[in-house]
Amino acid sequence: MKEFIKDLVIAIIIVLAVTMVIKPTIVKESSMESTLFENNYLFVNKMAYKMKDHPNRGDIIVFKSQLDNTEDGGKKLLIKRVIGVEGDTITISDGEVYRNGELLEEPYVNIPGETWTDRGEDVTDFQVPEDQLFCMGDNREVSLDSRSPEVGTVSESAVVGKAFIRLYPFSDFGLLTEYSEKD
């Protein structure tokens, strides 16, 4: 009996440690296609930004938005790619994204050259505020992201963590492709 209790306590400690570091997440929408698809099962590293200062450009992050979640009444979690960090200047013109005056090469985008805003207007020289991130989905035609006033820039304090591994579907199991740009 002592051995069973010892094993049970060890198992509980392991489960608690893992849940403090990793958040299992299911992708519920198509805004990150063709990188992530609906019903992909991911692990999010909740400690990724506790050990270092800030998310990198290109990281895929999960964050708490200001959008209401109809399922549980809380705020909706969104998964997007970091396009700009504090101090970066973002311009969206003729369907292309520029950061600090340079055209971004975005091999992960679902339809290249088709990045628009909700109202079809260009974004000109938008400077990302301090402690904020400019994030967009890879499927720009359907993504509700920093281009939209409903989401806007993302406070770094709202970031839950960095998506780093896809568990399901098993045929796509593995680390998420890195496009992160370290400063």
PDB file of C-alpha atoms in Angstrom:
ATOM      1  CA  MET A   1       0.000   0.000   0.000  1.00  0.00           C
ATOM      2  CA  LYS A   2       2.877   2.384   0.825  1.00  0.00           C
ATOM      3  CA  GLU A   3       4.353   1.789  -2.634  1.00  0.00           C
ATOM      4  CA  PHE A   4       1.000   2.579  -4.295  1.00  0.00           C
ATOM      5  CA  ILE A   5       0.651   5.866  -2.386  1.00  0.00           C
ATOM      6  CA  LYS A   6       4.221   6.809  -3.259  1.00  0.00           C
ATOM      7  CA  ASP A   7       3.573   6.089  -6.967  1.00  0.00           C
ATOM      8  CA  LEU A   8       0.305   8.043  -6.838  1.00  0.00           C
ATOM      9  CA  VAL A   9       1.997  11.080  -5.255  1.00  0.00           C
ATOM     10  CA  ILE A  10       4.781  10.979  -7.867  1.00  0.00           C
ATOM     11  CA  ALA A  11       2.197  10.746 -10.679  1.00  0.00           C
ATOM     12  CA  ILE A  12       0.266  13.717  -9.276  1.00  0.00           C
ATOM     13  CA  ILE A  13       3.453  15.788  -9.000  1.00  0.00           C
ATOM     14  CA  ILE A  14       4.375  14.971 -12.606  1.00  0.00           C
ATOM     15  CA  VAL A  15       0.887  15.876 -13.867  1.00  0.00           C
ATOM     16  CA  LEU A  16       0.940  19.169 -11.966  1.00  0.00           C
ATOM     17  CA  ALA A  17       4.422  20.025 -13.252  1.00  0.00           C
ATOM     18  CA  VAL A  18       3.445  19.282 -16.849  1.00  0.00           C
ATOM     19  CA  THR A  19       0.218  21.306 -16.663  1.00  0.00           C
ATOM     20  CA  MET A  20       2.137  24.272 -15.276  1.00  0.00           C
ATOM     21  CA  VAL A  21       4.429  24.213 -18.314  1.00  0.00           C
ATOM     22  CA  ILE A  22       2.282  22.835 -21.155  1.00  0.00           C
ATOM     23  CA  LYS A  23      -1.227  23.774 -22.245  1.00  0.00           C
ATOM     24  CA  PRO A  24      -2.927  21.354 -24.622  1.00  0.00           C
ATOM     25  CA  THR A  25      -4.871  23.291 -27.259  1.00  0.00           C
ATOM     26  CA  ILE A  26      -7.189  22.370 -30.122  1.00  0.00           C
ATOM     27  CA  VAL A  27      -7.308  24.638 -33.176  1.00  0.00           C
ATOM     28  CA  LYS A  28     -10.965  25.547 -33.698  1.00  0.00           C
ATOM     29  CA  GLU A  29     -10.870  27.748 -36.775  1.00  0.00           C
ATOM     30  CA  SER A  30      -9.137  28.080 -40.129  1.00  0.00           C
ATOM     31  CA  SER A  31      -7.266  31.367 -39.572  1.00  0.00           C
ATOM     32  CA  MET A  32      -3.838  29.666 -39.454  1.00  0.00           C
ATOM     33  CA  GLU A  33      -4.185  27.512 -42.584  1.00  0.00           C
ATOM     34  CA  SER A  34      -2.013  26.310 -44.266  1.00  0.00           C
ATOM     35  CA  THR A  35       0.201  25.950 -41.179  1.00  0.00           C
ATOM     36  CA  LEU A  36      -2.468  24.735 -38.751  1.00  0.00           C
ATOM     37  CA  PHE A  37      -5.881  23.286 -39.531  1.00  0.00           C
ATOM     38  CA  GLU A  38      -9.130  22.903 -37.617  1.00  0.00           C
ATOM     39  CA  ASN A  39      -8.944  20.119 -35.012  1.00  0.00           C
ATOM     40  CA  ASN A  40      -5.139  20.074 -34.919  1.00  0.00           C
ATOM     41  CA  TYR A  41      -4.131  19.212 -31.374  1.00  0.00           C
ATOM     42  CA  LEU A  42      -1.176  21.289 -30.148  1.00  0.00           C
ATOM     43  CA  PHE A  43       0.985  21.751 -27.110  1.00  0.00           C
ATOM     44  CA  VAL A  44       1.623  25.337 -26.056  1.00  0.00           C
ATOM     45  CA  ASN A  45       4.691  26.113 -23.943  1.00  0.00           C
ATOM     46  CA  LYS A  46       3.371  28.393 -21.195  1.00  0.00           C
ATOM     47  CA  MET A  47       6.903  29.055 -19.918  1.00  0.00           C
ATOM     48  CA  ALA A  48       8.378  30.120 -23.284  1.00  0.00           C
ATOM     49  CA  TYR A  49       8.275  33.806 -22.437  1.00  0.00           C
ATOM     50  CA  LYS A  50       8.799  33.491 -18.718  1.00  0.00           C
ATOM     51  CA  MET A  51      12.446  32.538 -19.316  1.00  0.00           C
ATOM     52  CA  LYS A  52      13.102  35.327 -21.825  1.00  0.00           C
ATOM     53  CA  ASP A  53      11.800  38.801 -22.358  1.00  0.00           C
ATOM     54  CA  HIS A  54       9.567  38.816 -25.433  1.00  0.00           C
ATOM     55  CA  PRO A  55       8.056  36.743 -28.237  1.00  0.00           C
ATOM     56  CA  ASN A  56      10.024  36.762 -31.495  1.00  0.00           C
ATOM     57  CA  ARG A  57       8.729  37.805 -34.883  1.00  0.00           C
ATOM     58  CA  GLY A  58       7.409  34.658 -36.567  1.00  0.00           C
ATOM     59  CA  ASP A  59       6.460  32.842 -33.343  1.00  0.00           C
ATOM     60  CA  ILE A  60       3.032  31.203 -33.287  1.00  0.00           C
ATOM     61  CA  ILE A  61       1.411  32.289 -30.041  1.00  0.00           C
ATOM     62  CA  VAL A  62      -1.818  31.692 -28.154  1.00  0.00           C
ATOM     63  CA  PHE A  63      -3.254  34.745 -26.406  1.00  0.00           C
ATOM     64  CA  LYS A  64      -6.348  35.903 -24.553  1.00  0.00           C
ATOM     65  CA  SER A  65      -8.268  38.274 -26.777  1.00  0.00           C
ATOM     66  CA  GLN A  66     -10.955  40.760 -25.800  1.00  0.00           C
ATOM     67  CA  LEU A  67     -13.489  38.754 -27.824  1.00  0.00           C
ATOM     68  CA  ASP A  68     -16.192  36.992 -25.832  1.00  0.00           C
ATOM     69  CA  ASN A  69     -16.096  33.201 -25.867  1.00  0.00           C
ATOM     70  CA  THR A  70     -19.650  31.937 -26.319  1.00  0.00           C
ATOM     71  CA  GLU A  71     -18.701  28.456 -25.051  1.00  0.00           C
ATOM     72  CA  ASP A  72     -17.668  29.389 -21.521  1.00  0.00           C
ATOM     73  CA  GLY A  73     -18.457  33.081 -21.170  1.00  0.00           C
ATOM     74  CA  GLY A  74     -14.773  34.031 -20.758  1.00  0.00           C
ATOM     75  CA  LYS A  75     -12.473  35.645 -23.277  1.00  0.00           C
ATOM     76  CA  LYS A  76     -11.626  33.817 -26.483  1.00  0.00           C
ATOM     77  CA  LEU A  77      -8.153  32.368 -26.958  1.00  0.00           C
ATOM     78  CA  LEU A  78      -6.686  33.085 -30.386  1.00  0.00           C
ATOM     79  CA  ILE A  79      -3.689  31.562 -32.133  1.00  0.00           C
ATOM     80  CA  LYS A  80      -1.741  33.818 -34.501  1.00  0.00           C
ATOM     81  CA  ARG A  81       1.746  34.513 -35.810  1.00  0.00           C
ATOM     82  CA  VAL A  82       3.765  37.452 -34.463  1.00  0.00           C
ATOM     83  CA  ILE A  83       4.456  39.827 -37.356  1.00  0.00           C
ATOM     84  CA  GLY A  84       5.750  42.829 -35.443  1.00  0.00           C
ATOM     85  CA  VAL A  85       7.070  43.544 -31.960  1.00  0.00           C
ATOM     86  CA  GLU A  86       7.213  46.809 -30.032  1.00  0.00           C
ATOM     87  CA  GLY A  87       8.817  49.588 -32.033  1.00  0.00           C
ATOM     88  CA  ASP A  88       8.338  47.874 -35.415  1.00  0.00           C
ATOM     89  CA  THR A  89       6.577  49.825 -38.144  1.00  0.00           C
ATOM     90  CA  ILE A  90       3.993  47.806 -40.084  1.00  0.00           C
ATOM     91  CA  THR A  91       2.669  48.759 -43.504  1.00  0.00           C
ATOM     92  CA  ILE A  92       0.136  46.740 -45.507  1.00  0.00           C
ATOM     93  CA  SER A  93      -0.101  47.965 -49.078  1.00  0.00           C
ATOM     94  CA  ASP A  94      -1.334  46.325 -52.290  1.00  0.00           C
ATOM     95  CA  GLY A  95      -1.820  43.041 -50.420  1.00  0.00           C
ATOM     96  CA  GLU A  96       1.784  42.889 -49.181  1.00  0.00           C
ATOM     97  CA  VAL A  97       3.158  43.266 -45.655  1.00  0.00           C
ATOM     98  CA  TYR A  98       6.180  45.430 -44.883  1.00  0.00           C
ATOM     99  CA  ARG A  99       7.977  45.601 -41.574  1.00  0.00           C
ATOM    100  CA  ASN A 100      10.327  48.502 -40.975  1.00  0.00           C
ATOM    101  CA  GLY A 101      10.193  49.301 -44.691  1.00  0.00           C
ATOM    102  CA  GLU A 102      11.148  45.785 -45.873  1.00  0.00           C
ATOM    103  CA  LEU A 103       8.775  43.461 -47.722  1.00  0.00           C
ATOM    104  CA  LEU A 104       8.224  40.321 -45.643  1.00  0.00           C
ATOM    105  CA  GLU A 105       8.880  36.942 -47.209  1.00  0.00           C
ATOM    106  CA  GLU A 106       6.040  34.861 -45.829  1.00  0.00           C
ATOM    107  CA  PRO A 107       6.195  31.268 -47.107  1.00  0.00           C
ATOM    108  CA  TYR A 108       3.610  30.234 -44.483  1.00  0.00           C
ATOM    109  CA  VAL A 109       0.813  32.489 -45.806  1.00  0.00           C
ATOM    110  CA  ASN A 110      -2.135  30.640 -47.319  1.00  0.00           C
ATOM    111  CA  ILE A 111      -2.453  32.977 -50.333  1.00  0.00           C
ATOM    112  CA  PRO A 112       0.638  35.188 -50.803  1.00  0.00           C
ATOM    113  CA  GLY A 113       0.039  38.803 -51.789  1.00  0.00           C
ATOM    114  CA  GLU A 114      -3.528  38.801 -50.460  1.00  0.00           C
ATOM    115  CA  THR A 115      -3.193  40.579 -47.116  1.00  0.00           C
ATOM    116  CA  TRP A 116      -5.907  43.202 -46.701  1.00  0.00           C
ATOM    117  CA  THR A 117      -7.609  44.961 -43.834  1.00  0.00           C
ATOM    118  CA  ASP A 118     -11.287  44.576 -42.871  1.00  0.00           C
ATOM    119  CA  ARG A 119     -12.207  47.694 -44.786  1.00  0.00           C
ATOM    120  CA  GLY A 120      -9.818  47.115 -47.677  1.00  0.00           C
ATOM    121  CA  GLU A 121      -7.725  50.113 -46.642  1.00  0.00           C
ATOM    122  CA  ASP A 122      -3.958  50.102 -46.491  1.00  0.00           C
ATOM    123  CA  VAL A 123      -2.149  50.280 -43.172  1.00  0.00           C
ATOM    124  CA  THR A 124       0.549  52.914 -43.409  1.00  0.00           C
ATOM    125  CA  ASP A 125       3.479  53.171 -41.005  1.00  0.00           C
ATOM    126  CA  PHE A 126       1.671  51.740 -37.973  1.00  0.00           C
ATOM    127  CA  GLN A 127       4.151  51.659 -35.102  1.00  0.00           C
ATOM    128  CA  VAL A 128       3.652  48.761 -32.691  1.00  0.00           C
ATOM    129  CA  PRO A 129       3.295  50.252 -29.182  1.00  0.00           C
ATOM    130  CA  GLU A 130       5.468  49.318 -26.210  1.00  0.00           C
ATOM    131  CA  ASP A 131       4.714  45.865 -24.729  1.00  0.00           C
ATOM    132  CA  GLN A 132       2.431  45.067 -27.684  1.00  0.00           C
ATOM    133  CA  LEU A 133       2.575  42.644 -30.624  1.00  0.00           C
ATOM    134  CA  PHE A 134       1.138  42.888 -34.117  1.00  0.00           C
ATOM    135  CA  CYS A 135      -0.188  39.409 -34.935  1.00  0.00           C
ATOM    136  CA  MET A 136      -1.878  37.918 -37.985  1.00  0.00           C
ATOM    137  CA  GLY A 137      -3.175  34.534 -39.021  1.00  0.00           C
ATOM    138  CA  ASP A 138      -1.575  32.726 -41.944  1.00  0.00           C
ATOM    139  CA  ASN A 139      -4.960  32.504 -43.715  1.00  0.00           C
ATOM    140  CA  ARG A 140      -5.271  36.248 -44.136  1.00  0.00           C
ATOM    141  CA  GLU A 141      -8.630  36.136 -45.936  1.00  0.00           C
ATOM    142  CA  VAL A 142     -10.480  34.839 -42.857  1.00  0.00           C
ATOM    143  CA  SER A 143      -8.231  35.727 -39.915  1.00  0.00           C
ATOM    144  CA  LEU A 144      -9.531  38.090 -37.261  1.00  0.00           C
ATOM    145  CA  ASP A 145      -6.275  39.583 -36.000  1.00  0.00           C
ATOM    146  CA  SER A 146      -4.333  42.812 -35.344  1.00  0.00           C
ATOM    147  CA  ARG A 147      -5.646  44.307 -38.583  1.00  0.00           C
ATOM    148  CA  SER A 148      -9.103  44.351 -37.045  1.00  0.00           C
ATOM    149  CA  PRO A 149     -10.195  46.852 -34.365  1.00  0.00           C
ATOM    150  CA  GLU A 150     -11.934  43.987 -32.496  1.00  0.00           C
ATOM    151  CA  VAL A 151      -8.542  42.395 -31.811  1.00  0.00           C
ATOM    152  CA  GLY A 152      -5.958  45.132 -32.369  1.00  0.00           C
ATOM    153  CA  THR A 153      -2.440  44.755 -31.093  1.00  0.00           C
ATOM    154  CA  VAL A 154      -1.836  42.059 -28.488  1.00  0.00           C
ATOM    155  CA  SER A 155      -0.534  42.919 -25.056  1.00  0.00           C
ATOM    156  CA  GLU A 156       2.445  40.759 -24.133  1.00  0.00           C
ATOM    157  CA  SER A 157       0.733  40.143 -20.791  1.00  0.00           C
ATOM    158  CA  ALA A 158      -2.154  38.456 -22.671  1.00  0.00           C
ATOM    159  CA  VAL A 159       0.141  35.850 -24.243  1.00  0.00           C
ATOM    160  CA  VAL A 160      -0.570  32.376 -22.861  1.00  0.00           C
ATOM    161  CA  GLY A 161       2.407  30.774 -24.583  1.00  0.00           C
ATOM    162  CA  LYS A 162       4.135  29.611 -27.745  1.00  0.00           C
ATOM    163  CA  ALA A 163       2.718  26.762 -29.847  1.00  0.00           C
ATOM    164  CA  PHE A 164       5.578  24.355 -30.428  1.00  0.00           C
ATOM    165  CA  ILE A 165       4.356  20.852 -31.281  1.00  0.00           C
ATOM    166  CA  ARG A 166       1.457  19.329 -33.195  1.00  0.00           C
ATOM    167  CA  LEU A 167       0.266  16.033 -31.737  1.00  0.00           C
ATOM    168  CA  TYR A 168      -2.702  15.348 -33.986  1.00  0.00           C
ATOM    169  CA  PRO A 169      -3.332  14.407 -36.714  1.00  0.00           C
ATOM    170  CA  PHE A 170      -0.664  11.777 -36.238  1.00  0.00           C
ATOM    171  CA  SER A 171       0.386  12.116 -39.886  1.00  0.00           C
ATOM    172  CA  ASP A 172       1.496  15.704 -39.108  1.00  0.00           C
ATOM    173  CA  PHE A 173       2.993  14.962 -35.688  1.00  0.00           C
ATOM    174  CA  GLY A 174       6.088  17.011 -34.909  1.00  0.00           C
ATOM    175  CA  LEU A 175       7.560  20.369 -34.062  1.00  0.00           C
ATOM    176  CA  LEU A 176       5.943  23.354 -35.719  1.00  0.00           C
ATOM    177  CA  THR A 177       8.172  24.776 -38.422  1.00  0.00           C
ATOM    178  CA  GLU A 178      10.222  27.645 -37.102  1.00  0.00           C
ATOM    179  CA  TYR A 179       9.953  31.008 -38.820  1.00  0.00           C
ATOM    180  CA  SER A 180      10.955  32.886 -35.704  1.00  0.00           C
ATOM    181  CA  GLU A 181      13.314  35.761 -36.187  1.00  0.00           C
ATOM    182  CA  LYS A 182      15.514  36.376 -33.209  1.00  0.00           C
ATOM    183  CA  ASP A 183      16.745  39.901 -32.636  1.00  0.00           C
TER     184      ASP A 183
END
